[in-house]
Short mmCIF file of C-alpha atoms and ligand atoms in Angstrom, two decimals:
data_model
loop_
_atom_site.label_atom_id
_atom_site.label_comp_id
_atom_site.label_asym_id
_atom_site.label_seq_id
_atom_site.Cartn_x
_atom_site.Cartn_y
_atom_site.Cartn_z
CA MET G 1 7.64 11.03 8.14
CA ASP G 2 7.03 8.46 11.07
CA THR G 3 4.63 5.43 10.77
CA LYS G 4 1.90 5.83 13.21
CA LEU G 5 1.61 9.83 12.13
CA LEU G 6 1.37 9.26 8.35
CA THR G 7 -0.95 10.97 6.93
CA GLU G 8 -2.87 11.60 3.80
CA LYS G 9 -1.53 14.74 2.99
CA ASP G 10 1.96 13.27 3.75
CA ILE G 11 1.43 10.91 1.16
CA LYS G 12 0.04 13.76 -1.41
CA VAL G 13 3.83 15.11 -0.33
CA ALA G 14 5.59 12.44 -1.70
CA ALA G 15 3.14 12.37 -4.49
CA ASP G 16 4.04 15.64 -5.68
CA ILE G 17 7.02 15.17 -5.54
CA ILE G 18 6.91 11.75 -8.18
CA LYS G 19 5.14 14.29 -10.33
CA ASN G 20 7.58 17.03 -10.14
CA GLY G 21 10.23 14.78 -11.63
CA GLY G 22 11.42 13.45 -7.61
CA LEU G 23 12.58 10.15 -5.59
CA VAL G 24 10.46 9.07 -2.75
CA ALA G 25 11.63 5.85 -1.46
CA PHE G 26 8.08 4.31 -0.38
CA PRO G 27 6.96 0.64 0.85
CA THR G 28 5.08 -2.08 -1.29
CA GLU G 29 4.53 -5.56 0.32
CA THR G 30 7.21 -7.55 -0.91
CA VAL G 31 10.33 -4.54 0.12
CA TYR G 32 10.69 -1.21 -0.32
CA GLY G 33 10.90 0.34 -3.41
CA LEU G 34 12.35 3.68 -4.89
CA GLY G 35 10.36 5.51 -7.14
CA ALA G 36 10.00 8.06 -9.85
CA ASP G 37 7.96 9.00 -12.49
CA ALA G 38 7.98 5.99 -14.99
CA LEU G 39 7.62 7.97 -18.21
CA ASN G 40 9.99 10.79 -17.22
CA ALA G 41 14.07 9.70 -18.56
CA GLN G 42 15.30 12.37 -16.58
CA ALA G 43 13.82 11.37 -13.07
CA VAL G 44 14.45 7.48 -14.25
CA ALA G 45 18.33 8.33 -14.66
CA LYS G 46 18.18 10.02 -11.23
CA VAL G 47 16.90 6.55 -9.57
CA TYR G 48 20.32 4.98 -11.02
CA GLU G 49 22.23 7.56 -10.13
CA ALA G 50 21.10 7.34 -6.35
CA LYS G 51 21.40 3.55 -6.13
CA GLY G 52 24.42 3.65 -8.19
CA ARG G 53 22.82 0.67 -10.24
CA PRO G 54 23.82 0.23 -13.77
CA SER G 55 21.35 1.42 -16.02
CA ASP G 56 21.36 -1.01 -18.11
CA ASN G 57 19.37 -2.82 -15.74
CA PRO G 58 15.43 -2.21 -16.34
CA MET G 59 13.00 -1.02 -13.81
CA ILE G 60 9.59 -2.62 -12.78
CA VAL G 61 6.70 -0.08 -13.54
CA HIS G 62 4.28 0.34 -10.70
CA ILE G 63 0.74 1.26 -11.48
CA GLY G 64 -1.96 1.90 -9.20
CA ARG G 65 -5.08 0.25 -11.09
CA ALA G 66 -4.73 -2.83 -12.92
CA SER G 67 -6.21 -1.53 -16.15
CA ASP G 68 -3.59 1.08 -16.35
CA ILE G 69 -1.78 -1.50 -17.69
CA GLY G 70 -3.09 -0.24 -21.30
CA GLN G 71 -0.80 2.58 -20.83
CA LEU G 72 2.18 0.72 -20.92
CA THR G 73 1.41 -1.49 -23.26
CA PRO G 74 -0.64 -2.06 -26.50
CA ARG G 75 -1.70 -5.88 -26.42
CA LEU G 76 -3.24 -8.59 -23.74
CA SER G 77 -3.41 -12.15 -23.86
CA PRO G 78 -6.13 -14.60 -22.43
CA ASP G 79 -3.27 -15.34 -19.95
CA ILE G 80 -2.16 -11.94 -18.62
CA VAL G 81 -5.63 -11.13 -18.09
CA ALA G 82 -6.29 -14.20 -15.94
CA LEU G 83 -2.82 -13.60 -14.66
CA ILE G 84 -3.93 -9.73 -13.76
CA GLU G 85 -7.25 -11.01 -11.82
CA ASN G 86 -5.74 -13.62 -10.63
CA PHE G 87 -2.31 -12.02 -8.71
CA TRP G 88 -3.19 -8.30 -9.13
CA PRO G 89 -2.78 -6.30 -6.73
CA GLY G 90 0.17 -9.06 -5.48
CA PRO G 91 4.10 -10.08 -6.03
CA LEU G 92 3.78 -10.51 -9.45
CA THR G 93 5.46 -8.77 -12.32
CA LEU G 94 4.35 -9.11 -15.43
CA VAL G 95 6.86 -8.46 -18.06
CA VAL G 96 4.89 -7.53 -21.45
CA LYS G 97 5.14 -5.54 -25.14
CA ARG G 98 5.96 -1.99 -24.29
CA LYS G 99 4.76 1.13 -26.09
CA SER G 100 6.51 4.10 -27.16
CA CYS G 101 5.50 6.64 -24.39
CA VAL G 102 7.98 3.94 -22.19
CA PRO G 103 10.83 6.02 -22.24
CA ASP G 104 14.14 3.15 -22.63
CA ARG G 105 15.97 5.03 -19.78
CA THR G 106 13.01 2.79 -17.83
CA THR G 107 13.54 -0.53 -19.94
CA GLY G 108 16.98 -0.36 -20.27
CA GLY G 109 16.67 -0.28 -23.97
CA LEU G 110 14.28 -3.27 -23.79
CA ASP G 111 10.90 -3.37 -26.04
CA THR G 112 9.15 -5.32 -22.97
CA VAL G 113 8.96 -3.33 -19.81
CA GLY G 114 7.96 -5.01 -16.47
CA VAL G 115 4.88 -4.20 -14.68
CA ARG G 116 3.11 -4.95 -11.09
CA MET G 117 0.33 -3.20 -9.02
CA PRO G 118 1.45 -3.55 -5.65
CA ASP G 119 -0.81 -4.65 -2.60
CA SER G 120 -0.04 -1.82 -0.37
CA LYS G 121 -1.89 0.91 0.61
CA ILE G 122 0.34 3.53 1.04
CA ALA G 123 1.91 2.54 -2.51
CA LEU G 124 -0.95 2.78 -4.45
CA ASP G 125 -2.47 5.92 -2.68
CA LEU G 126 0.96 7.41 -3.62
CA ILE G 127 0.74 6.10 -7.39
CA THR G 128 -2.78 7.49 -7.56
CA TRP G 129 -2.12 10.71 -6.57
CA SER G 130 1.39 11.37 -8.32
CA GLY G 131 -0.55 10.86 -11.09
CA CYS G 132 1.83 8.56 -13.44
CA PRO G 133 2.62 4.76 -13.18
CA ILE G 134 6.10 4.67 -10.24
CA ALA G 135 9.67 2.88 -11.58
CA ALA G 136 10.63 1.66 -8.65
CA PRO G 137 13.80 -1.22 -7.94
CA SER G 138 14.13 -2.05 -4.73
CA ALA G 139 15.80 0.60 -1.98
CA ASN G 140 18.75 -0.06 -1.37
CA LEU G 141 22.06 1.18 -2.80
CA SER G 142 23.29 -1.79 -5.85
CA GLY G 143 24.51 -4.54 -4.49
CA LYS G 144 23.29 -4.55 -1.29
CA PRO G 145 19.80 -6.75 0.52
CA SER G 146 16.83 -5.67 -0.51
CA PRO G 147 15.54 -3.30 2.18
CA THR G 148 12.26 -4.82 3.80
CA LYS G 149 11.96 -1.58 6.64
CA ALA G 150 12.27 1.80 6.69
CA GLU G 151 15.64 1.60 8.52
CA HIS G 152 17.05 -0.24 5.91
CA VAL G 153 15.93 3.12 3.43
CA ILE G 154 17.61 4.89 5.91
CA GLU G 155 20.76 3.26 5.90
CA ASP G 156 21.18 3.42 2.42
CA LEU G 157 19.43 6.40 0.63
CA GLN G 158 19.02 9.00 3.26
CA GLY G 159 20.43 12.28 2.12
CA LYS G 160 20.55 10.71 -1.38
CA VAL G 161 16.56 10.92 -2.52
CA ASP G 162 14.33 13.65 -2.08
CA ALA G 163 11.29 12.40 0.74
CA ILE G 164 11.59 8.31 2.53
CA ILE G 165 7.67 6.96 3.43
CA LYS G 166 8.62 5.46 6.83
CA GLY G 167 6.17 2.72 6.32
CA PRO G 168 5.28 -0.81 8.26
CA ASP G 169 7.94 -3.58 7.95
CA CYS G 170 7.48 -5.48 4.32
CA ARG G 171 4.64 -8.53 4.58
CA VAL G 172 6.69 -10.89 2.21
CA GLY G 173 10.55 -9.35 2.31
CA ILE G 174 11.72 -10.79 -1.18
CA GLU G 175 10.80 -9.44 -4.29
CA SER G 176 8.20 -9.82 -6.75
CA THR G 177 8.05 -12.90 -9.13
CA VAL G 178 8.98 -11.75 -12.79
CA LEU G 179 6.71 -13.39 -15.15
CA ASP G 180 7.98 -12.85 -19.44
CA VAL G 181 4.68 -13.19 -20.75
CA THR G 182 5.47 -11.69 -23.81
CA GLY G 183 5.66 -15.89 -25.83
CA ASP G 184 3.64 -18.26 -26.04
CA THR G 185 5.12 -19.97 -22.67
CA PRO G 186 4.79 -17.90 -19.51
CA THR G 187 8.55 -17.85 -18.17
CA ILE G 188 9.77 -17.11 -14.37
CA LEU G 189 13.03 -14.80 -14.80
CA ARG G 190 12.56 -14.32 -11.40
CA PRO G 191 11.42 -16.52 -8.55
CA GLY G 192 8.76 -14.94 -5.51
CA VAL G 193 6.30 -16.45 -3.86
CA ILE G 194 3.56 -16.77 -6.28
CA THR G 195 5.15 -19.71 -7.85
CA ALA G 196 5.42 -21.31 -10.95
CA GLU G 197 2.70 -23.96 -9.31
CA ASN G 198 0.44 -20.89 -8.72
CA ILE G 199 1.06 -19.58 -11.44
CA GLU G 200 -0.03 -23.35 -13.46
CA ALA G 201 -2.94 -23.47 -11.68
CA ALA G 202 -4.29 -19.90 -12.59
CA ILE G 203 -3.75 -20.19 -16.47
CA GLY G 204 -3.57 -24.04 -17.36
CA LYS G 205 -0.82 -24.34 -18.74
CA LYS G 206 3.03 -25.11 -18.05
CA VAL G 207 5.37 -22.60 -17.10
CA ALA G 208 8.75 -22.33 -17.83
CA VAL G 209 11.23 -21.07 -15.65
CA ASP G 210 14.46 -19.53 -16.99
CA PRO G 211 17.51 -22.15 -17.40
CA ALA G 212 20.16 -19.61 -15.73
CA LEU G 213 17.67 -19.93 -12.64
CA TYR G 214 19.25 -23.31 -11.59
CA VAL G 215 22.87 -23.24 -10.10
CA ASN G 216 23.13 -26.62 -11.16
CA ARG G 217 22.50 -26.40 -14.73
CA PRO G 218 20.86 -28.94 -16.29
CA ARG G 219 22.94 -31.11 -18.54
CA ASP G 220 20.48 -30.11 -21.77
CA VAL G 221 20.68 -26.62 -21.70
CA SER G 222 23.17 -24.67 -23.56
CA ASP G 223 25.51 -21.98 -22.69
CA GLU G 224 23.61 -19.21 -24.64
CA GLU G 225 20.32 -20.58 -23.17
CA PHE G 226 21.91 -20.07 -19.31
CA LYS G 227 22.33 -16.77 -19.70
CA PRO G 228 19.51 -15.02 -17.95
CA LYS G 229 17.01 -13.44 -19.88
CA SER G 230 16.54 -10.81 -16.80
CA PRO G 231 19.38 -8.30 -17.04
CA GLY G 232 19.32 -7.45 -13.68
CA MET G 233 19.96 -11.08 -12.55
CA LYS G 234 23.28 -11.06 -13.75
CA TYR G 235 24.51 -8.37 -11.32
CA LYS G 236 26.57 -8.92 -7.94
CA HIS G 237 23.44 -9.01 -5.43
CA TYR G 238 22.25 -9.04 -1.91
CA ALA G 239 25.70 -8.98 -0.84
CA PRO G 240 26.33 -9.23 3.06
CA LYS G 241 30.03 -7.30 4.00
CA ALA G 242 30.82 -11.28 5.91
CA ASP G 243 31.77 -13.93 3.20
CA MET G 244 29.35 -16.38 3.64
CA THR G 245 28.53 -20.43 3.09
CA ILE G 246 25.51 -22.22 2.33
CA ILE G 247 25.93 -25.81 4.23
CA GLU G 248 23.13 -28.46 2.37
CA GLY G 249 22.30 -31.60 3.17
CA SER G 250 20.28 -33.57 5.17
CA ARG G 251 19.20 -31.92 8.40
CA ASP G 252 21.15 -33.05 10.98
CA LYS G 253 24.28 -33.10 9.17
CA VAL G 254 23.87 -29.70 8.50
CA LYS G 255 23.18 -28.94 11.71
CA THR G 256 26.28 -30.84 12.59
CA GLU G 257 28.36 -28.68 10.35
CA ILE G 258 27.56 -25.65 10.62
CA GLU G 259 28.59 -26.33 14.16
CA ARG G 260 31.32 -27.91 13.60
CA LEU G 261 32.44 -24.72 11.38
CA ARG G 262 31.59 -22.15 13.74
CA VAL G 263 33.32 -23.71 16.53
CA LEU G 264 36.15 -23.88 14.35
CA ASN G 265 36.12 -20.37 12.77
CA GLU G 266 35.36 -18.65 16.42
CA ARG G 267 38.86 -20.83 17.97
CA ILE G 268 40.63 -18.22 15.80
CA GLY G 269 39.44 -15.39 16.41
CA ASN G 270 36.24 -14.75 13.80
CA LYS G 271 32.67 -13.62 14.37
CA VAL G 272 30.33 -15.77 13.26
CA GLY G 273 26.83 -15.39 12.11
CA VAL G 274 24.11 -18.72 11.07
CA ILE G 275 21.13 -18.56 9.21
CA LEU G 276 19.16 -21.68 10.00
CA PHE G 277 15.71 -21.15 9.30
CA GLU G 278 12.95 -24.32 10.28
CA GLU G 279 13.13 -26.64 7.85
CA ARG G 280 9.69 -26.20 5.97
CA ALA G 281 8.65 -22.44 6.69
CA PHE G 282 9.28 -21.26 3.24
CA ILE G 283 7.22 -17.89 3.98
CA GLU G 284 8.99 -17.00 7.39
CA ALA G 285 12.41 -17.02 5.31
CA ALA G 286 11.25 -15.35 2.78
CA HIS G 287 9.86 -12.97 5.33
CA ASP G 288 13.57 -12.78 7.46
CA PHE G 289 15.96 -13.78 5.19
CA PHE G 290 17.27 -9.87 3.64
CA ALA G 291 16.96 -8.18 6.83
CA LYS G 292 18.44 -11.00 8.74
CA LEU G 293 21.70 -10.10 6.51
CA ARG G 294 21.22 -6.28 7.05
CA GLU G 295 21.29 -7.43 10.89
CA LEU G 296 24.60 -9.57 10.45
CA ASP G 297 26.32 -6.85 9.01
CA LYS G 298 25.25 -4.51 11.74
CA GLN G 299 26.95 -7.10 14.13
CA GLU G 300 30.29 -6.65 11.63
CA VAL G 301 30.69 -11.06 11.86
CA ASP G 302 33.23 -12.35 9.80
CA LEU G 303 31.67 -15.33 8.61
CA ILE G 304 27.74 -16.53 7.90
CA LEU G 305 26.75 -19.88 7.35
CA ALA G 306 23.70 -20.43 5.87
CA GLY G 307 21.05 -23.77 5.72
CA ALA G 308 20.13 -24.10 2.48
CA MET G 309 16.16 -24.69 2.17
CA SER G 310 14.08 -26.74 -0.29
CA ASP G 311 13.83 -25.99 -3.60
CA THR G 312 11.66 -28.14 -4.49
CA ASP G 313 9.15 -25.96 -2.88
CA GLY G 314 8.29 -22.68 -4.99
CA VAL G 315 8.61 -20.14 -2.06
CA GLY G 316 12.07 -22.28 -1.21
CA PHE G 317 13.21 -22.17 -4.56
CA ALA G 318 12.75 -18.07 -4.38
CA VAL G 319 14.69 -18.25 -1.15
CA MET G 320 17.45 -20.09 -2.00
CA ASN G 321 17.53 -18.17 -4.91
CA ARG G 322 18.90 -14.73 -2.81
CA MET G 323 21.05 -17.40 -0.28
CA LEU G 324 22.73 -18.84 -3.71
CA LYS G 325 23.28 -14.83 -4.33
CA SER G 326 24.09 -13.57 -1.39
CA ALA G 327 26.99 -16.43 -0.39
CA GLY G 328 28.62 -15.53 -4.26
CA TYR G 329 26.97 -19.41 -5.30
CA ASN G 330 29.36 -20.86 -2.52
CA ILE G 331 27.70 -24.18 -1.47
CA VAL G 332 29.28 -26.62 0.51
CA ARG G 333 27.05 -30.37 0.09
CA VAL G 334 27.39 -32.75 3.07
O1 LIG Q 1 8.88 -6.77 -5.55
C1 LIG Q 1 9.41 -6.10 -6.15
O2 LIG Q 1 9.59 -5.91 -7.70
C2 LIG Q 1 10.39 -4.60 -5.78
C3 LIG Q 1 9.38 -3.74 -5.75
C4 LIG Q 1 9.84 -2.86 -5.07
O3 LIG Q 1 8.25 -3.91 -6.17
N1 LIG Q 1 10.77 -3.94 -7.16
C5 LIG Q 1 12.20 -4.77 -7.23
O4 LIG Q 1 12.88 -4.29 -8.57
O5 LIG Q 1 12.67 -5.78 -7.29
P1 LIG Q 1 14.26 -4.44 -8.85
O6 LIG Q 1 15.12 -3.35 -9.83
O7 LIG Q 1 14.98 -4.38 -8.10
O8 LIG Q 1 14.43 -5.71 -9.68
C6 LIG Q 1 13.56 -5.86 -10.79
C7 LIG Q 1 14.16 -6.88 -11.72
C8 LIG Q 1 15.20 -7.09 -12.09
O9 LIG Q 1 15.87 -8.21 -12.31
C9 LIG Q 1 15.56 -6.52 -13.54
O10 LIG Q 1 16.36 -7.17 -14.30
C10 LIG Q 1 13.69 -7.52 -14.16
O11 LIG Q 1 13.19 -7.10 -13.00
N2 LIG Q 1 13.22 -6.85 -15.21
C11 LIG Q 1 12.54 -5.54 -14.90
N3 LIG Q 1 11.73 -5.13 -16.53
C12 LIG Q 1 12.39 -6.49 -17.38
C13 LIG Q 1 11.91 -6.73 -18.54
N4 LIG Q 1 11.50 -5.63 -18.91
N5 LIG Q 1 12.38 -7.75 -18.89
C14 LIG Q 1 12.78 -8.94 -18.11
N6 LIG Q 1 12.93 -8.21 -16.67
C15 LIG Q 1 12.87 -7.36 -16.07
MG1 LIG Q 2 17.12 -5.12 -6.49
#
């Protein structure tokens, strides 16, 4: 299906595939998702298979209307209501208590479920017309960078799924913020473009951040607490084929060091790719990062040198989370 030619009928055909237990890749505002009927355990099992994904990794369930969250969870708190009002449709996933109709296959056996209403007309139409909530991880092969363009999905999943909706490039470029709202203090399990500050402003209270998200573990965090609470965070992620190193420090020093390492490595015949965003261009960095990794893979570089972004900004923190994982936490300070 071509973007320009994409019609209502095409989306309806895709919705029928979902309704009948098949797999459809579709665009959202964050990244492309690989969708199946969230309440059909067999359909969900096929998603794990197509992606080559470990089956204890829970999926985000996408809904077409905010009120449909009631199908999935037995209770709403005032915080949850405020978050929905402020951020849905949009890149915020809420981890809530699950109802028993949500299969173990979908939640990876957890008694909670991640729910999100995406801000994309194609995604919302697909969900509405399929008549069921849609479980969808990012539509990449497990371990590869998340897909932000239809061509990325085609590279990874053509022939492995029933349909791929060729929509527009994704506006945000990194996955949604995952926020656990099952306890008294909402906790960010995966950072995204909706930041702790945005959430605090909406609910009027402090938000916690899963300590496992800090590379430099704060001294007062125990080993036990340092384990990621979001199962997906423990896997190898977003890895480009090339070796990747992040350089962190003042802007001038980072530029000098990248140049020094580039020359050094090119001299021994290695192909080097550089990722260096403008210093405070956090939104652009989020938008471009995964696409950049895939582009460098295509160019078959041996080494990627990336300049760190400031993680004191919430969106910068989210970009750095992806960058660190891509580099296997390989970071040099200058
Ligand atoms: O933007 C997004 O969130 C995209 C688009 C397609 O919506 N989806 C996405 O899904 O990134 P996925 O499966 O690649 O990542 C889901 C993340 C994983 O880290 C997973 O562990 C976490 O959300 N997650 C899902 N359900 C959870 C739950 N019940 N408790 C804790 N973490 C959960
Ligand atoms: Mg993913």
